[in-house]
Every structure is written in C-alpha cells, then in structure tokens.
mmCIF file of C-alpha atoms and ligand atoms in Angstrom:
data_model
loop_
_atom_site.group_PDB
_atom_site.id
_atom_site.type_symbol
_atom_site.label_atom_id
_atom_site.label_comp_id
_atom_site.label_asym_id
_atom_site.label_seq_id
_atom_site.Cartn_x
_atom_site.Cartn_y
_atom_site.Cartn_z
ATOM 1 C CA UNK A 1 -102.496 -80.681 -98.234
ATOM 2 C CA UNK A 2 -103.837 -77.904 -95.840
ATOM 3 C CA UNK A 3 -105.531 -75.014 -97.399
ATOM 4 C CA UNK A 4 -103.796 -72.657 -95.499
ATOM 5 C CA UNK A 5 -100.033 -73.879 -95.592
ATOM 6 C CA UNK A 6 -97.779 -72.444 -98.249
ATOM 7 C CA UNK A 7 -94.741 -74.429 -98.713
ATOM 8 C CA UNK A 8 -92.157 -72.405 -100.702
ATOM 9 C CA UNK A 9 -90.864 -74.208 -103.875
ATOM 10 C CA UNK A 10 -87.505 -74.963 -103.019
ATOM 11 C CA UNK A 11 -88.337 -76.193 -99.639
ATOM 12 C CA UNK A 12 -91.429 -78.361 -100.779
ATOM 13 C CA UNK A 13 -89.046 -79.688 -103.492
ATOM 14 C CA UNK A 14 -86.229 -80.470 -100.938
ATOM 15 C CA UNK A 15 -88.803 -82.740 -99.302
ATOM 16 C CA UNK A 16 -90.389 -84.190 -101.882
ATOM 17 C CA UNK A 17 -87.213 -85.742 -102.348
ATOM 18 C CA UNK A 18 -86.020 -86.655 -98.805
ATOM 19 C CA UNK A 19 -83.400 -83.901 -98.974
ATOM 20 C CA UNK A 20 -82.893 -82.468 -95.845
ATOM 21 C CA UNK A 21 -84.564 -79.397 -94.221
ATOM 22 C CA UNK A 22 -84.421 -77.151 -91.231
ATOM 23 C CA UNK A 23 -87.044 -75.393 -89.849
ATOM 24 C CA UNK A 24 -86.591 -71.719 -88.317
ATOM 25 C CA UNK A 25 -89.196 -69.788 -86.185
ATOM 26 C CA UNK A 26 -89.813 -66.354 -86.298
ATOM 27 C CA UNK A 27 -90.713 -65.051 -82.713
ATOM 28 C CA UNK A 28 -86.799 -65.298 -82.646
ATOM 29 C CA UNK A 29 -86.588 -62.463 -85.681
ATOM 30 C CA UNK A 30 -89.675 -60.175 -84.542
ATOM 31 C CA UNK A 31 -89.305 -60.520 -80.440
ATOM 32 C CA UNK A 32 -86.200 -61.916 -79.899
ATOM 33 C CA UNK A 33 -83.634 -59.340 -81.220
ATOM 34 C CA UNK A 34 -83.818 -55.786 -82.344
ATOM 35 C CA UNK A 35 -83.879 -54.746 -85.802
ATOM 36 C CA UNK A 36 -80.990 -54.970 -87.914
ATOM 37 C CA UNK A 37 -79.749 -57.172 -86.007
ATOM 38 C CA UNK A 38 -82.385 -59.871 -86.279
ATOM 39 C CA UNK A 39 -82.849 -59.700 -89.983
ATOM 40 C CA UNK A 40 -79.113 -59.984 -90.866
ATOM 41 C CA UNK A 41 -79.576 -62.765 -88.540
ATOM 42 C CA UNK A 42 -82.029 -64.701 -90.062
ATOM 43 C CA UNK A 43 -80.793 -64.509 -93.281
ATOM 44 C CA UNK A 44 -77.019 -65.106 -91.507
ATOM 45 C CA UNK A 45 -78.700 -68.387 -90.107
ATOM 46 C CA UNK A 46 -80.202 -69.434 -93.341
ATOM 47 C CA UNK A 47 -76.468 -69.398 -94.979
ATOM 48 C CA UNK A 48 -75.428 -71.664 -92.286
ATOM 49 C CA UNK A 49 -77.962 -74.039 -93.521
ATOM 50 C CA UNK A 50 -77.192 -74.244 -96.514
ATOM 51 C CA UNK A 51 -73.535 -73.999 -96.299
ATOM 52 C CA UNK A 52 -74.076 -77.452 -94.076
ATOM 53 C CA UNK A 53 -75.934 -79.044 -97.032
ATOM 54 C CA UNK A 54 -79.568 -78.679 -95.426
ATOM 55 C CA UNK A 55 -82.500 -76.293 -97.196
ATOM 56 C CA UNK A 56 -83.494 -73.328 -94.876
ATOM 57 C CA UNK A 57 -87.407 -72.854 -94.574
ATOM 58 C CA UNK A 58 -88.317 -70.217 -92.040
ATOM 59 C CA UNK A 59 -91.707 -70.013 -90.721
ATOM 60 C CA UNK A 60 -93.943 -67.555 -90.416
ATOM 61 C CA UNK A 61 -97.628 -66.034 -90.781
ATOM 62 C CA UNK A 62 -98.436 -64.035 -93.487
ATOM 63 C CA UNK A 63 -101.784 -62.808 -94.373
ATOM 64 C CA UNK A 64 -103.430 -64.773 -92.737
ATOM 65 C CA UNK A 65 -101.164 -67.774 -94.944
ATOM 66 C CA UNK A 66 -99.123 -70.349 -93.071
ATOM 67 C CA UNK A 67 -95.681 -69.921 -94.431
ATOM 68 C CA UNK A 68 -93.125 -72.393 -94.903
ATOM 69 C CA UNK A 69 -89.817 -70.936 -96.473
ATOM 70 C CA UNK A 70 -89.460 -66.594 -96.279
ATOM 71 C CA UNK A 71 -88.184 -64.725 -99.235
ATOM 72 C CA UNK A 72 -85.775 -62.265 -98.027
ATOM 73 C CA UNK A 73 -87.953 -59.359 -98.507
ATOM 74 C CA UNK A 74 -90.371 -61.210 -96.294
ATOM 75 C CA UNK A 75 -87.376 -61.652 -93.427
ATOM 76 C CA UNK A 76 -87.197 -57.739 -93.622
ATOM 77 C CA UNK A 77 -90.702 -57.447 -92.884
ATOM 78 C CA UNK A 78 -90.787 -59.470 -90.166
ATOM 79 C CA UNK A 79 -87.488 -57.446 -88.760
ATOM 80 C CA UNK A 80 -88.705 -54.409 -89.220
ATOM 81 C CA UNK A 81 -92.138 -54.583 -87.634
ATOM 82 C CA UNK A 82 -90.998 -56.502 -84.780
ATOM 83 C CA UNK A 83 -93.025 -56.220 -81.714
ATOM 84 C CA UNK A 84 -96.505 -54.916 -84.037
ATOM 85 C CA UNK A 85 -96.457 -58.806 -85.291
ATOM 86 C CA UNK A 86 -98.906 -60.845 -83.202
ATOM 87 C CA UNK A 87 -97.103 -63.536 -81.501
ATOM 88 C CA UNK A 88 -98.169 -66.290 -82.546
ATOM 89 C CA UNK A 89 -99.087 -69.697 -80.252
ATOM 90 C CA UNK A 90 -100.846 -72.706 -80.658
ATOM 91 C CA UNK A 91 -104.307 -71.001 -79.375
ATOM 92 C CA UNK A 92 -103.561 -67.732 -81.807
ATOM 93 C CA UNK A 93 -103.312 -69.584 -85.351
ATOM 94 C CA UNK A 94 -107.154 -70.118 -86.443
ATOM 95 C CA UNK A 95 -108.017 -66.649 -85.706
ATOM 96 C CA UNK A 96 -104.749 -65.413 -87.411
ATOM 97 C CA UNK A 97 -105.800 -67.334 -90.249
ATOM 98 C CA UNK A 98 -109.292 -66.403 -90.405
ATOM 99 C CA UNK A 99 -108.746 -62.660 -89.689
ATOM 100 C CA UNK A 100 -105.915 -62.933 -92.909
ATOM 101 C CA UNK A 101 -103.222 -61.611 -90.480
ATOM 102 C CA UNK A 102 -99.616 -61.686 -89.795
ATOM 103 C CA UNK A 103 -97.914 -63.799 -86.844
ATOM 104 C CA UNK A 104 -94.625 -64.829 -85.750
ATOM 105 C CA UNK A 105 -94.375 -68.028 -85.082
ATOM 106 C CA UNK A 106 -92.927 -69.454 -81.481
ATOM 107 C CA UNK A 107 -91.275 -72.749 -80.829
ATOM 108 C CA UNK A 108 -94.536 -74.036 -80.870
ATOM 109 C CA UNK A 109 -96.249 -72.853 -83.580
ATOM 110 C CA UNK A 110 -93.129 -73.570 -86.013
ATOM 111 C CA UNK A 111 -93.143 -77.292 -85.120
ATOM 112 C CA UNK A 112 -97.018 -77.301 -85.918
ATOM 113 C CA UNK A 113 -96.591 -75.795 -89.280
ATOM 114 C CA UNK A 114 -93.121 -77.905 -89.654
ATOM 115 C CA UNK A 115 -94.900 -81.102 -88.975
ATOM 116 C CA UNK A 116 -97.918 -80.067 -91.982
ATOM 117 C CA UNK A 117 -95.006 -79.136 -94.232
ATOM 118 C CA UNK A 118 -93.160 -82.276 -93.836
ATOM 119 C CA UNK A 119 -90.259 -80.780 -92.288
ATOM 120 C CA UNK A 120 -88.702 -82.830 -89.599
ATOM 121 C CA UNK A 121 -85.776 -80.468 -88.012
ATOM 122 C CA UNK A 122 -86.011 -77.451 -86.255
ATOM 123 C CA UNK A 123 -83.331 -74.737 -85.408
ATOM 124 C CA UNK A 124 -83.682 -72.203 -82.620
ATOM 125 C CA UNK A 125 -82.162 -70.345 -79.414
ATOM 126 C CA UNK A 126 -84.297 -71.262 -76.454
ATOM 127 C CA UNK A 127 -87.268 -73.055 -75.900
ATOM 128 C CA UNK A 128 -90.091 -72.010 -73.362
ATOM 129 C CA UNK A 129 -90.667 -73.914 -70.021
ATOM 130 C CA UNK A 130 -91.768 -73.821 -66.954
ATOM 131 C CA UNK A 131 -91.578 -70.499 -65.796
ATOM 132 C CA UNK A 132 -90.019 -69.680 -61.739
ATOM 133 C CA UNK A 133 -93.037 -69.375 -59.287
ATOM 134 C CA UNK A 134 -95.245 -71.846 -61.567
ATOM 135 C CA UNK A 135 -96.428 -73.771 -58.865
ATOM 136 C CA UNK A 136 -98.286 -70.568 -58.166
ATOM 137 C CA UNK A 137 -98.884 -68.903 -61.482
ATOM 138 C CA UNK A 138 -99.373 -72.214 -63.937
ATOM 139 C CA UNK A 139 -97.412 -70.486 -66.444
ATOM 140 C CA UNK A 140 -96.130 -73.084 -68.321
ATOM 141 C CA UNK A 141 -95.437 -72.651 -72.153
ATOM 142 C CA UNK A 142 -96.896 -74.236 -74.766
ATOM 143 C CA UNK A 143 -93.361 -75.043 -76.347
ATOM 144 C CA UNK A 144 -93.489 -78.277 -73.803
ATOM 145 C CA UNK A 145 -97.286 -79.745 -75.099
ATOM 146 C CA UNK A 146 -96.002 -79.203 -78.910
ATOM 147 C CA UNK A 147 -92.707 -81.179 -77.960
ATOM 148 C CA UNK A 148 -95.075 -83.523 -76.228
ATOM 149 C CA UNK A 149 -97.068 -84.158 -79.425
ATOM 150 C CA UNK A 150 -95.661 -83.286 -82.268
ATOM 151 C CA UNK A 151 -92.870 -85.002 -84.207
ATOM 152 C CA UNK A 152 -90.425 -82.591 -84.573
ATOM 153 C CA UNK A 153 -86.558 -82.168 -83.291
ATOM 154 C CA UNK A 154 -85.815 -79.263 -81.676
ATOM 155 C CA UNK A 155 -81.900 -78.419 -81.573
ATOM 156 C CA UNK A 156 -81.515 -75.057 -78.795
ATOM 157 C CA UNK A 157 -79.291 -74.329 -76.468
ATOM 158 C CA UNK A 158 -81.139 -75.154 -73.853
ATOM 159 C CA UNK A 159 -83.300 -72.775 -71.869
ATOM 160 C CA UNK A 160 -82.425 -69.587 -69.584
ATOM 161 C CA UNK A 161 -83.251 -69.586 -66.434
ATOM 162 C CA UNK A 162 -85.800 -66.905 -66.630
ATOM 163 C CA UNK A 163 -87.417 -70.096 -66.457
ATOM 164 C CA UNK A 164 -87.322 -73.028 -63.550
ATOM 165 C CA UNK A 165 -85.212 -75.294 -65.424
ATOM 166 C CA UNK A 166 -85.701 -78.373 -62.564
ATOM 167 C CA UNK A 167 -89.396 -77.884 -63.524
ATOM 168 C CA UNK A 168 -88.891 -77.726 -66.588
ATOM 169 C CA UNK A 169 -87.167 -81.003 -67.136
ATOM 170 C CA UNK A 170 -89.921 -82.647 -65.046
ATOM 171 C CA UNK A 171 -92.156 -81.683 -67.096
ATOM 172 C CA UNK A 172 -90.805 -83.367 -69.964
ATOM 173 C CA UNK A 173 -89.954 -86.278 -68.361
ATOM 174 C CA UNK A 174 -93.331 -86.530 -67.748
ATOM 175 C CA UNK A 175 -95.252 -85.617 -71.295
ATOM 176 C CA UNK A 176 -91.970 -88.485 -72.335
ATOM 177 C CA UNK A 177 -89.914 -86.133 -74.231
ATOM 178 C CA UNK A 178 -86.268 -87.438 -74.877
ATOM 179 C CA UNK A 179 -83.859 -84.673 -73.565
ATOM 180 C CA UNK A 180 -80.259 -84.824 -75.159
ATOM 181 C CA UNK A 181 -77.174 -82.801 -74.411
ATOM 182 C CA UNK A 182 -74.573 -82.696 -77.374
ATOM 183 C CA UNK A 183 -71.704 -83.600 -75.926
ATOM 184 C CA UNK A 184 -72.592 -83.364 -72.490
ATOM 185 C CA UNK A 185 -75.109 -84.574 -69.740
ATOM 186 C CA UNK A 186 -75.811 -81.390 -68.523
ATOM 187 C CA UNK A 187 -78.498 -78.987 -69.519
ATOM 188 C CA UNK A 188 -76.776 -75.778 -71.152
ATOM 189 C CA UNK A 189 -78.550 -72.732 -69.892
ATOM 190 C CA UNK A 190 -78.656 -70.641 -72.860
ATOM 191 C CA UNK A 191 -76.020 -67.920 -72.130
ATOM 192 C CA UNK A 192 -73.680 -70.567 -69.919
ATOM 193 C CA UNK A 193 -72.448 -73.985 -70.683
ATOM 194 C CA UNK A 194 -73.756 -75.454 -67.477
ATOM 195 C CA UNK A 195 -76.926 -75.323 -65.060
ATOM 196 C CA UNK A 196 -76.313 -77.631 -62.720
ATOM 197 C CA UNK A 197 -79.036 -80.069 -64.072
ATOM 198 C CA UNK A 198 -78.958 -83.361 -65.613
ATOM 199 C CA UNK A 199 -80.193 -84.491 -69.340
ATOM 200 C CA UNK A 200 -81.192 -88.060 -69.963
ATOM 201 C CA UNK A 201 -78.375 -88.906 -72.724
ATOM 202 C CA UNK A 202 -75.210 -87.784 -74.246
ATOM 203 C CA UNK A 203 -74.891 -87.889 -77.601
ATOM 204 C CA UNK A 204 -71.478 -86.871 -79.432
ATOM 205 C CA UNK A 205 -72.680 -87.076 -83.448
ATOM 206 C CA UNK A 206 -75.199 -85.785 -85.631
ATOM 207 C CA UNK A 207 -75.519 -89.485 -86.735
ATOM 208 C CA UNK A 208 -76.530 -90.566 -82.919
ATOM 209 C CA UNK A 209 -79.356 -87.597 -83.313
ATOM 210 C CA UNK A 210 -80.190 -88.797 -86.430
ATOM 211 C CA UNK A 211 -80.455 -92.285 -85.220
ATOM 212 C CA UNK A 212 -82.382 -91.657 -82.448
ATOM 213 C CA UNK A 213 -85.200 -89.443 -83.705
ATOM 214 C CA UNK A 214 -85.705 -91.597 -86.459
ATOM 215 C CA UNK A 215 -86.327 -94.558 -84.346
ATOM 216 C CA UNK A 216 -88.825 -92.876 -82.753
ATOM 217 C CA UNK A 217 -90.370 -91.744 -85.857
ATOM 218 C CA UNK A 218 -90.352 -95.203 -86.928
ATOM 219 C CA UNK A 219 -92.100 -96.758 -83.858
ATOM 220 C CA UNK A 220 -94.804 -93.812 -84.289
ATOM 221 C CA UNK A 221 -94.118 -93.054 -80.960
ATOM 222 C CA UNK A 222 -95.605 -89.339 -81.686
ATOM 223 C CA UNK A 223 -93.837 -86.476 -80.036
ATOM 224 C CA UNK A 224 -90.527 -84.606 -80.518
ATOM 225 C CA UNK A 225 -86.778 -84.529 -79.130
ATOM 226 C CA UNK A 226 -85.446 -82.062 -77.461
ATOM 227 C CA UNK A 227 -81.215 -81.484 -78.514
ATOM 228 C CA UNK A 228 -79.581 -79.311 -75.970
ATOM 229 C CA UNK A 229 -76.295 -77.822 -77.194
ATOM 230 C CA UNK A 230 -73.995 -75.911 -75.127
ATOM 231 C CA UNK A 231 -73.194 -72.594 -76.726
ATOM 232 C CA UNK A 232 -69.641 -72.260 -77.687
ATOM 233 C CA UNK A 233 -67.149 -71.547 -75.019
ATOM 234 C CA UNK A 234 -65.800 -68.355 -76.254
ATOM 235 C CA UNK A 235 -69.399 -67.068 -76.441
ATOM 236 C CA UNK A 236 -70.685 -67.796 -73.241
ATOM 237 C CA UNK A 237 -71.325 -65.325 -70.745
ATOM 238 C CA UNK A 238 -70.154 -64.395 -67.241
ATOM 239 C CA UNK A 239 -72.590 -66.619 -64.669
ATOM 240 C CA UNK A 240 -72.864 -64.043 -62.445
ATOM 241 C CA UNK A 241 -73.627 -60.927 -64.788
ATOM 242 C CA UNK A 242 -76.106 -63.115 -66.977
ATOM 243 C CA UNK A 243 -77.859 -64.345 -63.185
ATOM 244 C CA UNK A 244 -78.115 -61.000 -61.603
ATOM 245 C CA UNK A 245 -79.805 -59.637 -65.061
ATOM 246 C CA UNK A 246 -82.372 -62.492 -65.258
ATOM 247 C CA UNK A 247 -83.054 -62.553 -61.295
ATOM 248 C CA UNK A 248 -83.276 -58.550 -61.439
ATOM 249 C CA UNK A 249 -85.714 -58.858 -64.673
ATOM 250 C CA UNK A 250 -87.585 -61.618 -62.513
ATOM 251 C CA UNK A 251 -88.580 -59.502 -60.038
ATOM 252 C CA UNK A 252 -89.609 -56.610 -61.904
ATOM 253 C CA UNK A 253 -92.068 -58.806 -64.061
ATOM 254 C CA UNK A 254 -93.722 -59.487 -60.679
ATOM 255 C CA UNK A 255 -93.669 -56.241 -58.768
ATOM 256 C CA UNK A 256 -95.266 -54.906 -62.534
ATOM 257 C CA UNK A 257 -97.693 -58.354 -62.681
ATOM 258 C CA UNK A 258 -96.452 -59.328 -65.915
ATOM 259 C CA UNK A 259 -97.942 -62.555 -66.981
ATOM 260 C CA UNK A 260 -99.724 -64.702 -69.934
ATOM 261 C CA UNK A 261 -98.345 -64.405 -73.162
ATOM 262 C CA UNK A 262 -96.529 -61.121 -72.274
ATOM 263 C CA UNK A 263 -94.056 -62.753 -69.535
ATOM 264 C CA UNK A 264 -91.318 -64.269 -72.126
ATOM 265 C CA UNK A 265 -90.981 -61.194 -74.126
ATOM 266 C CA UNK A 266 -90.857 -58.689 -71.184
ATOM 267 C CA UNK A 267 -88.290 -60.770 -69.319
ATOM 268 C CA UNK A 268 -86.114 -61.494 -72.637
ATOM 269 C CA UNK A 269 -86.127 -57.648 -73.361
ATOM 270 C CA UNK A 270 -85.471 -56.568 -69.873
ATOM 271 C CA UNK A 271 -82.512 -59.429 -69.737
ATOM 272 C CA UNK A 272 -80.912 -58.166 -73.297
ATOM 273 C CA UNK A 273 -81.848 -54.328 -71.982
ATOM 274 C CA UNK A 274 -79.714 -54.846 -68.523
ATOM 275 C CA UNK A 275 -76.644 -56.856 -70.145
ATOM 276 C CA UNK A 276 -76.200 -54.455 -73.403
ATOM 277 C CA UNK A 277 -75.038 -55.647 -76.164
ATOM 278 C CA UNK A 278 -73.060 -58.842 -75.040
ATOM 279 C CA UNK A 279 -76.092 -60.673 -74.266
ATOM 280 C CA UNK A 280 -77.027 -60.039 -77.872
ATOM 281 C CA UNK A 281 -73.780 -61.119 -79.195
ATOM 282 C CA UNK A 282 -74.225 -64.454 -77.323
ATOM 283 C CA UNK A 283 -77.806 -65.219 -79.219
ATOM 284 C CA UNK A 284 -76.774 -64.436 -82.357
ATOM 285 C CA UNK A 285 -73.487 -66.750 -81.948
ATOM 286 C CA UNK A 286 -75.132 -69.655 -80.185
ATOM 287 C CA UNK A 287 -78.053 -69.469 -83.073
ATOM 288 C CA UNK A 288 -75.266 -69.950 -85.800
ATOM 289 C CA UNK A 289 -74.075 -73.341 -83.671
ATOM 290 C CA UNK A 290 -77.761 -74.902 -83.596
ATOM 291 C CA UNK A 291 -78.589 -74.127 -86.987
ATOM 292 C CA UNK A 292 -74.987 -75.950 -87.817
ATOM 293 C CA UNK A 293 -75.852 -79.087 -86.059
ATOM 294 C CA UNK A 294 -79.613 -78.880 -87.255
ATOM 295 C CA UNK A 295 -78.354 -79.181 -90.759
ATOM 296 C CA UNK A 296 -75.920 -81.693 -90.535
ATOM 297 C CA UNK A 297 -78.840 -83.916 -88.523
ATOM 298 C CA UNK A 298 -81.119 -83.535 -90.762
ATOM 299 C CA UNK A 299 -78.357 -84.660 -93.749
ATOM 300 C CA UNK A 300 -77.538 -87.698 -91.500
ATOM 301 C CA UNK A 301 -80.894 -88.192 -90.668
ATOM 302 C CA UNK A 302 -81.770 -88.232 -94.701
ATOM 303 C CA UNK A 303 -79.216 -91.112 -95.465
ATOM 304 C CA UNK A 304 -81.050 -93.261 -93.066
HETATM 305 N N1 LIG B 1 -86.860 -68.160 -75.032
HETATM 306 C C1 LIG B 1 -85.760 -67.616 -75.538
HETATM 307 N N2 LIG B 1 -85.835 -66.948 -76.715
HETATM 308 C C2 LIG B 1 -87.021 -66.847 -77.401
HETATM 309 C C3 LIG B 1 -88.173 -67.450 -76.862
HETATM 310 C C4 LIG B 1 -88.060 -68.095 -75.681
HETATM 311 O O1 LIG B 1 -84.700 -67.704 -74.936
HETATM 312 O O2 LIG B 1 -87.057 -66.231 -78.475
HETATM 313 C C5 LIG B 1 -89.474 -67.368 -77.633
HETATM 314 C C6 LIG B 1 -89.652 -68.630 -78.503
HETATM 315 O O3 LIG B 1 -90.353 -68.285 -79.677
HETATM 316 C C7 LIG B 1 -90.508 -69.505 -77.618
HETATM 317 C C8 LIG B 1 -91.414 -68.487 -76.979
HETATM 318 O O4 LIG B 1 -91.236 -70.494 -78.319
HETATM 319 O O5 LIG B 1 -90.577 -67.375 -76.723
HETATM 320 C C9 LIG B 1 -92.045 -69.009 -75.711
HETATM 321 O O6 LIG B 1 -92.987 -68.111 -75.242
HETATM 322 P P1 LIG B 1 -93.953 -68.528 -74.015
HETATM 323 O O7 LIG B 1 -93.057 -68.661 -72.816
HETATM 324 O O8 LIG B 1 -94.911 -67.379 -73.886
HETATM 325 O O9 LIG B 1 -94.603 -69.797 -74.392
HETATM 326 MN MN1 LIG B 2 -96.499 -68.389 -70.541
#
C-alpha cells in the first residue's frame, strides 16, 4: 500500500469486502461553493450515499496525507478555508506531499487517489475540458488525461459551457473514453438538460453502467467512463440567463488574462457571482442526483 494514502476504516473495510463505494472530490467543497453551503453539502451528499446503500469516502489532502474518507470535522475544515486550500492537480500532489500540506482534490486528483484506494466510483458536478479559445490557449484540463488513464467512473452532469463542449468530446473520443448519457444521447450541460451535442450511448439503468464499466475493467482496457446525467428538470436553469452569465464571465477572464490553473475557479465564481443564488441552488441539487446514481452503480456494479 502507498505510504502516503490513508484509507479511513470504514471505507477500507467496505472494500476489502467488495461492498460498494463512492468517491467524492473536494475542489467541489473548497472552490466550488461558498461556505456553509458547501459543507452542509458535502456531508448532505454523503447521506445520499449511504441512504442508496453505497459507503461515502471523500477525498482530500491533509498534511501532506492522501485522504480517503473525511471525518466531519475534517469536511468543516475544508469548508471553511475554502479558497486558502491549494488546489490540488495531478502536477501539485508530490510537492503537497512532501511539503506536509493541505490540497483539495479536483476531478483528477480524486480518481488518482480513488484508483490507490481501491475505490472504483466517483461522484461529482462537472468535469473539466477543453476550455473555449483552446486552439489558441492549450488550456485543456487534466480531468480528460486522468479519464484517459485511470480506471475510474465518473458520474457528473456533464460539463458547462464555460468550456468548448464540441472540443471537449473530441478529445475524449480521441484518448478512447466511453461517454454515456443516462437516459439520453445528449450531453447535459451542467445547469440545462441539453447542449446540442451528441454522447456515444444511452444507457437507462444503473445495471447497464455497471455492466459496462466492469467489462472494461475486465478486459484491462485501462482508463475511465465518463456518465453524463441530466440534472433534474425542475432544477435546471433558464438557457438564456445561465448563457449570458457564462459568455459575460468568458470575456472578462480574457480582457483580465486569466489563465492556468486560475481559469476554472475565476469563471465558476464569476458564473455563481452573476446568477445569485439560483445557480447555487442548481449545483447543490444536481450533486444530490449524481451521488444517487453513483451509489446505486456501484451496488449493481458489486453484485457482478
Ligand atoms: N467544473 C465545474 N465545477 C467544478 C470544477 C469544474 O463545473 O468544481 C472543478 C473540478 O474539481 C474539476 C476542476 O476537476 O474544477 C477542473 O479544473 P481545471 O479546469 O483547472 O482542470
Ligand atoms: Mn486549465
């Protein structure tokens, strides 16, 4: 076992046993939301878990210590110091580690320490991608190597078009990461249901996600999967309001030259900033439905 990876007991008990699990990251807690909010969140999300027969283990860096499963009090902490936690990438987590600090882990970095903890299912909001104007830039995020490589699931709601979504799924298609839409074959844009683009397959049970990603895992094929589901309809926000924010947020990262690591959070705050508190309402909600289908994958995926 790694030297630096803590597995909580529950959690490394849960797999021990091939009872299921579901990763969380915690970029989502410290960067994603404001404080209360993300910590009654997080802990929120973790209840959903379990209530859908699946072990919560949410991921973080502490001390320098690669974390699998928070204690509450350790949720807290990451909720209240927000932004002063180091996000944490793939690049970030051997000095982290050597320096003994703190990092919140992204999409990225959760599947990493996932994968070392034996954890197979992963919960979040949105993933990173391809960001507009990368033909220029290269900013592409890391989330899309790690799904390349790394044999994790990763159930979101798709991605918001901060990012070039058309890009996005190229790139994928490319690094051969499966793309699924639950129940539907088009890529959910976060906020909205819709985007206008294409997955590669439907699938209408946790049983067909289970199915799949363990055929994969049994051919050794290597990499992740990538579940796209749709927030819920009563959650979903106003195209038009949620694509003037994000175009409006789009241009003021450029006109301030916003880029590298700093891009994703600026345009996620400016996005929640311009549509108030509806925009938050919509994460939290849409957070609740992944984590719901997460868990009852990772219980289908455990009778296998
Ligand atoms: N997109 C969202 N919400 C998020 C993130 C992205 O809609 O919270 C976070 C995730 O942790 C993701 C990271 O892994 O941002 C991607 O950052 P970057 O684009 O710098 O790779
Ligand atoms: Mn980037």
């Amino acid at each position: 076992m790694n030297k630096y990876l803590d597995v909580n007991p529950e959690v490394a008990a849960a797999v021990a046993a091939g009872k299921p699990v579901v990763a969380l990251e915690s970029t989502i807690i410290s960067h994603g939301m404001p404080y209360p909010q993300n910590v009654e969140t997080a802990l929120k999300v973790e209840q959903v878990i379990r209530e859908n027969g699946a072990v919560p283990a949410t991921i973080a860096i502490i001390g320098g210590r690669l974390k699998a499963g928070l204690t509450a009090q350790e949720i807290e902490y990451f909720g209240k110091k927000g932004r002063e936690i180091a996000k944490a990438s793939r690049r970030d987590l051997a000095v982290l580690c050597a320096r003994g600090m703190d990092g919140a882990t992204t999409v990225t970095t959760t599947m990493m320490i996932a994968h070392m903890a034996g954890i197979r299912i992963f919960a979040t909001g949105g993933i990173g991608g391809v960001h507009r104007g990368a033909q220029q830039t290269m900013d592409i995020s890391a989330d899309l190597q790690e799904l390349a490589h790394t044999p994790v699931m990763v159930v979101c709601a798709g991605a918001k078009s901060i990012l070039d979504l058309g890009l996005t799924l190229e790139y994928l298609e490319t690094n051969g990461v499966p793309v699924i839409g639950y129940g539907t074959k088009e890529l959910p844009a976060f906020y909205t249901r819709s985007s206008g683009f294409s997955v590669d397959y439907r699938m209408d049970t946790p049983e067909e996600l289970a199915a799949a990603f363990k055929a994969q895992n049994d051919m050794a094929l290597g990499g992740g999967m990538l579940v796209t589901n749709p927030i819920p309809q009563e959650y979903a926000m106003p195209v038009d309001v949620i694509n003037a924010a994000i175009d409006q947020a789009v241009s003021e990262a450029e006109a301030q030259g916003i880029h590298g690591k700093e891009t994703t959070p600026f345009l996620l705050a400016r996005v929640a900033e311009l549509t108030g508190g509806d925009s938050l309402a919509s994460n939290i909600q849409l957070v609740f439905n992944n984590a719901r289908l997460a868990a009852r994958t990772a219980v289908a995926y455990c009778s296998l």
